[in-house]
Tab-separated table of C-alpha atoms in Angstrom:
chain	number	residue	atom	x	y	z
A	151	MET	CA	-18.480	-3.999	-15.942
A	152	ALA	CA	-16.681	-1.457	-13.874
A	153	LEU	CA	-12.883	-1.107	-14.724
A	154	LEU	CA	-11.792	-2.231	-11.336
A	155	GLU	CA	-13.792	-5.512	-11.644
A	156	GLN	CA	-12.079	-6.124	-15.048
A	157	TRP	CA	-8.700	-5.435	-13.712
A	158	ARG	CA	-9.170	-7.868	-10.772
A	159	ASP	CA	-10.703	-10.603	-13.017
A	160	MET	CA	-7.584	-10.317	-15.172
A	161	ALA	CA	-4.936	-9.825	-12.538
A	162	TYR	CA	-6.125	-12.279	-10.026
A	163	SER	CA	-7.604	-14.856	-12.386
A	164	GLU	CA	-7.730	-18.461	-11.016
A	165	LYS	CA	-8.158	-19.871	-14.515
A	166	ALA	CA	-5.130	-17.989	-16.103
A	167	ASN	CA	-2.025	-19.650	-17.013
A	168	LYS	CA	0.701	-19.108	-14.249
A	169	GLY	CA	3.299	-17.828	-16.835
A	170	ASP	CA	0.839	-15.322	-18.259
A	171	LEU	CA	0.003	-13.941	-14.842
A	172	GLN	CA	3.619	-13.698	-14.006
A	173	ARG	CA	4.315	-11.736	-17.238
A	174	LEU	CA	1.361	-9.555	-16.489
A	175	TRP	CA	2.625	-8.574	-13.008
A	176	SER	CA	6.216	-8.335	-14.126
A	177	ALA	CA	5.057	-5.734	-16.787
A	178	TYR	CA	2.815	-4.026	-14.352
A	179	PHE	CA	5.339	-3.692	-11.542
A	180	GLN	CA	7.791	-2.094	-14.002
A	181	GLN	CA	5.090	0.438	-15.230
A	182	GLU	CA	3.946	1.146	-11.745
A	183	ARG	CA	7.578	1.909	-10.770
A	184	ASP	CA	7.778	4.440	-13.714
A	185	ILE	CA	4.535	6.183	-12.806
A	186	TYR	CA	5.626	6.599	-9.119
A	187	ALA	CA	9.035	7.832	-10.139
A	188	GLU	CA	7.376	10.380	-12.242
A	189	LEU	CA	4.847	11.349	-9.462
A	190	LEU	CA	7.549	11.672	-6.715
A	191	LYS	CA	9.414	14.278	-8.983
A	192	ASN	CA	6.706	16.660	-7.978
A	193	PRO	CA	5.123	15.271	-4.861
A	194	ASP	CA	3.102	18.292	-4.035
A	195	GLU	CA	1.405	18.543	-7.335
A	196	VAL	CA	-2.093	17.039	-7.463
A	197	VAL	CA	-2.258	15.256	-10.925
A	198	THR	CA	-5.905	14.955	-12.076
A	199	GLY	CA	-7.721	13.789	-15.166
A	200	THR	CA	-9.945	11.064	-16.400
A	201	VAL	CA	-8.728	7.426	-16.095
A	202	LYS	CA	-8.089	7.444	-19.921
A	203	GLU	CA	-6.226	10.796	-19.803
A	204	LEU	CA	-3.974	9.542	-16.974
A	205	ALA	CA	-3.335	6.289	-18.833
A	206	GLU	CA	-2.222	8.315	-21.907
A	207	LYS	CA	-0.238	10.712	-19.776
A	208	TYR	CA	1.829	7.856	-18.290
A	209	SER	CA	1.960	5.821	-21.485
A	210	VAL	CA	0.158	2.736	-19.992
A	211	ASP	CA	-3.130	0.968	-20.976
A	212	ILE	CA	-6.417	1.439	-19.255
A	213	MET	CA	-6.110	-1.812	-17.174
A	214	THR	CA	-2.711	-0.956	-15.886
A	215	MET	CA	-3.864	2.543	-14.791
A	216	THR	CA	-6.838	0.814	-13.151
A	217	GLY	CA	-4.582	-1.329	-11.179
A	218	PHE	CA	-2.438	1.545	-10.244
A	219	LEU	CA	-5.434	3.654	-9.172
A	220	ASP	CA	-6.567	0.570	-7.025
A	221	GLY	CA	-3.035	0.406	-5.434
A	222	ILE	CA	-2.568	4.149	-4.715
A	223	ASN	CA	-6.172	4.803	-3.534
A	224	ASP	CA	-5.397	4.067	0.211
A	225	SER	CA	-2.523	6.649	0.134
A	226	LEU	CA	-4.633	9.570	-1.305
A	227	LYS	CA	-5.769	12.527	0.592
A	228	GLU	CA	-9.089	12.346	-1.247
A	229	ALA	CA	-9.989	8.706	-2.377
A	230	ASN	CA	-11.216	8.044	-5.899
A	231	PRO	CA	-14.449	6.143	-6.590
A	232	ILE	CA	-12.632	3.142	-7.801
A	233	GLU	CA	-15.434	0.680	-7.412
A	234	GLU	CA	-17.529	2.286	-10.103
A	235	MET	CA	-14.743	3.808	-12.157
A	236	GLU	CA	-15.014	3.896	-15.915
A	237	GLU	CA	-12.728	5.412	-18.540
A	238	ASP	CA	-14.106	8.874	-18.262
A	239	THR	CA	-14.351	9.070	-14.411
A	240	GLN	CA	-12.438	12.087	-13.172
A	241	VAL	CA	-9.714	10.918	-10.710
A	242	ASN	CA	-6.904	12.487	-8.704
A	243	LEU	CA	-3.413	11.423	-7.606
A	244	GLY	CA	-3.019	13.727	-4.638
A	245	PHE	CA	-1.240	11.630	-2.119
A	246	ASP	CA	-0.068	11.894	1.525
A	247	LYS	CA	3.808	11.386	1.190
A	248	GLU	CA	4.143	9.557	4.529
A	249	LEU	CA	1.155	7.438	4.107
A	250	LEU	CA	2.310	6.458	0.649
A	251	TYR	CA	5.765	5.592	1.821
A	252	LYS	CA	4.348	3.515	4.686
A	253	ASN	CA	1.810	1.661	2.435
A	254	MET	CA	4.776	0.787	0.072
A	255	VAL	CA	6.570	-0.715	3.002
A	256	ALA	CA	3.401	-2.640	4.197
A	257	ALA	CA	3.115	-4.047	0.714
A	258	GLU	CA	6.749	-5.009	0.925
A	259	ALA	CA	7.258	-3.243	-2.402
A	260	ASP	CA	10.982	-2.451	-2.109
A	261	TRP	CA	11.184	-1.488	-5.743
A	262	LEU	CA	8.925	1.428	-4.765
A	263	TYR	CA	10.001	2.616	-1.334
A	264	ASN	CA	13.651	2.453	-2.520
A	265	LEU	CA	13.031	4.662	-5.598
A	266	PRO	CA	15.889	7.352	-5.686
A	267	GLU	CA	13.013	10.073	-5.972
A	268	TRP	CA	12.182	9.525	-2.293
A	269	ASP	CA	15.700	10.977	-1.419
A	270	ALA	CA	14.498	14.491	-2.396
A	271	ILE	CA	11.358	14.147	-0.260
A	272	PHE	CA	12.718	12.567	2.979
A	273	ASP	CA	16.110	12.360	4.385
A	274	ALA	CA	17.567	8.947	5.316
A	275	ASP	CA	16.582	9.309	9.061
A	276	THR	CA	12.915	10.095	8.136
A	277	LYS	CA	12.648	7.133	5.861
A	278	LYS	CA	14.218	4.866	8.393
A	279	ALA	CA	11.653	6.259	11.142
A	280	LEU	CA	8.751	5.819	8.674
A	281	TYR	CA	9.916	2.301	7.836
A	282	LYS	CA	10.179	1.308	11.509
A	283	GLU	CA	6.814	2.903	12.403
A	284	GLN	CA	5.099	0.867	9.650
A	285	LYS	CA	6.785	-2.379	10.552
A	286	SER	CA	6.207	-2.061	14.365
A	287	SER	CA	2.505	-1.144	13.710
A	288	THR	CA	1.915	-4.632	12.515
A	289	THR	CA	3.980	-6.322	15.112
A	290	VAL	CA	2.002	-8.203	17.779
A	291	VAL	CA	3.598	-7.773	21.310
A	292	LYS	CA	2.423	-10.320	23.921
A	293	GLY	CA	2.514	-9.371	27.503
A	294	ASP	CA	4.452	-11.412	30.058
A	295	LYS	CA	2.977	-14.645	31.061
A	296	VAL	CA	1.561	-14.420	34.610
A	297	TYR	CA	2.171	-17.643	36.662
A	298	PRO	CA	-0.108	-18.731	39.502
A	299	ASN	CA	2.243	-17.868	42.259
A	300	ASP	CA	3.233	-14.394	40.719
A	301	PRO	CA	1.823	-11.173	42.346
A	302	CYS	CA	-1.459	-10.344	40.601
A	303	PRO	CA	-1.063	-7.677	37.890
A	304	CYS	CA	-4.142	-5.892	39.246
A	305	GLY	CA	-2.016	-4.640	42.012
A	306	SER	CA	-3.957	-6.178	45.018
A	307	GLY	CA	-0.888	-7.655	46.579
A	308	LYS	CA	-2.297	-11.154	46.504
A	309	LYS	CA	-1.000	-14.006	44.486
A	310	TYR	CA	-2.529	-14.296	40.980
A	311	LYS	CA	-4.077	-17.677	41.817
A	312	LYS	CA	-5.937	-16.138	44.785
A	313	CYS	CA	-7.031	-13.075	43.059
A	314	CYS	CA	-7.722	-12.601	39.267
A	315	GLY	CA	-6.504	-16.081	38.325
A	316	LYS	CA	-9.196	-17.642	40.423
A	317	ASN	CA	-11.743	-17.601	37.590
A	318	ALA	CA	-9.274	-17.986	34.742
């Protein structure tokens, strides 16, 4: 069974005790934060190695590293083969800084996008702009409602009910 499948079975188990899952995620988030803090110290360095080597480098177990690789994959410049990943699979952690920051915002992971290490990468205005850009990208903006007696939005000059609203 591929590592990712094992990780997901464990981390998203329907059968597991809620307390056990809570402890698992609590420990995972702490370790994840520590790994990101380390990575962000040298954001332009592309860390590479096997899954097992990276787990040892960051002092975490294989399953935690698998979860981390799953989480960071969408922010990498070159995605890892996470679906069929095994302990000896060669992976990289070369991330796009802006994309990583925005993905942390999208995941509502304030413990990650508020890491002090970001201050050396982006100034406050840049972080604020990236935050706003991410939040507004998921906001649905509805157009104004057109009433029957309003001028038709197609620009014909007719009332909406006599033009485009006729078949609506």
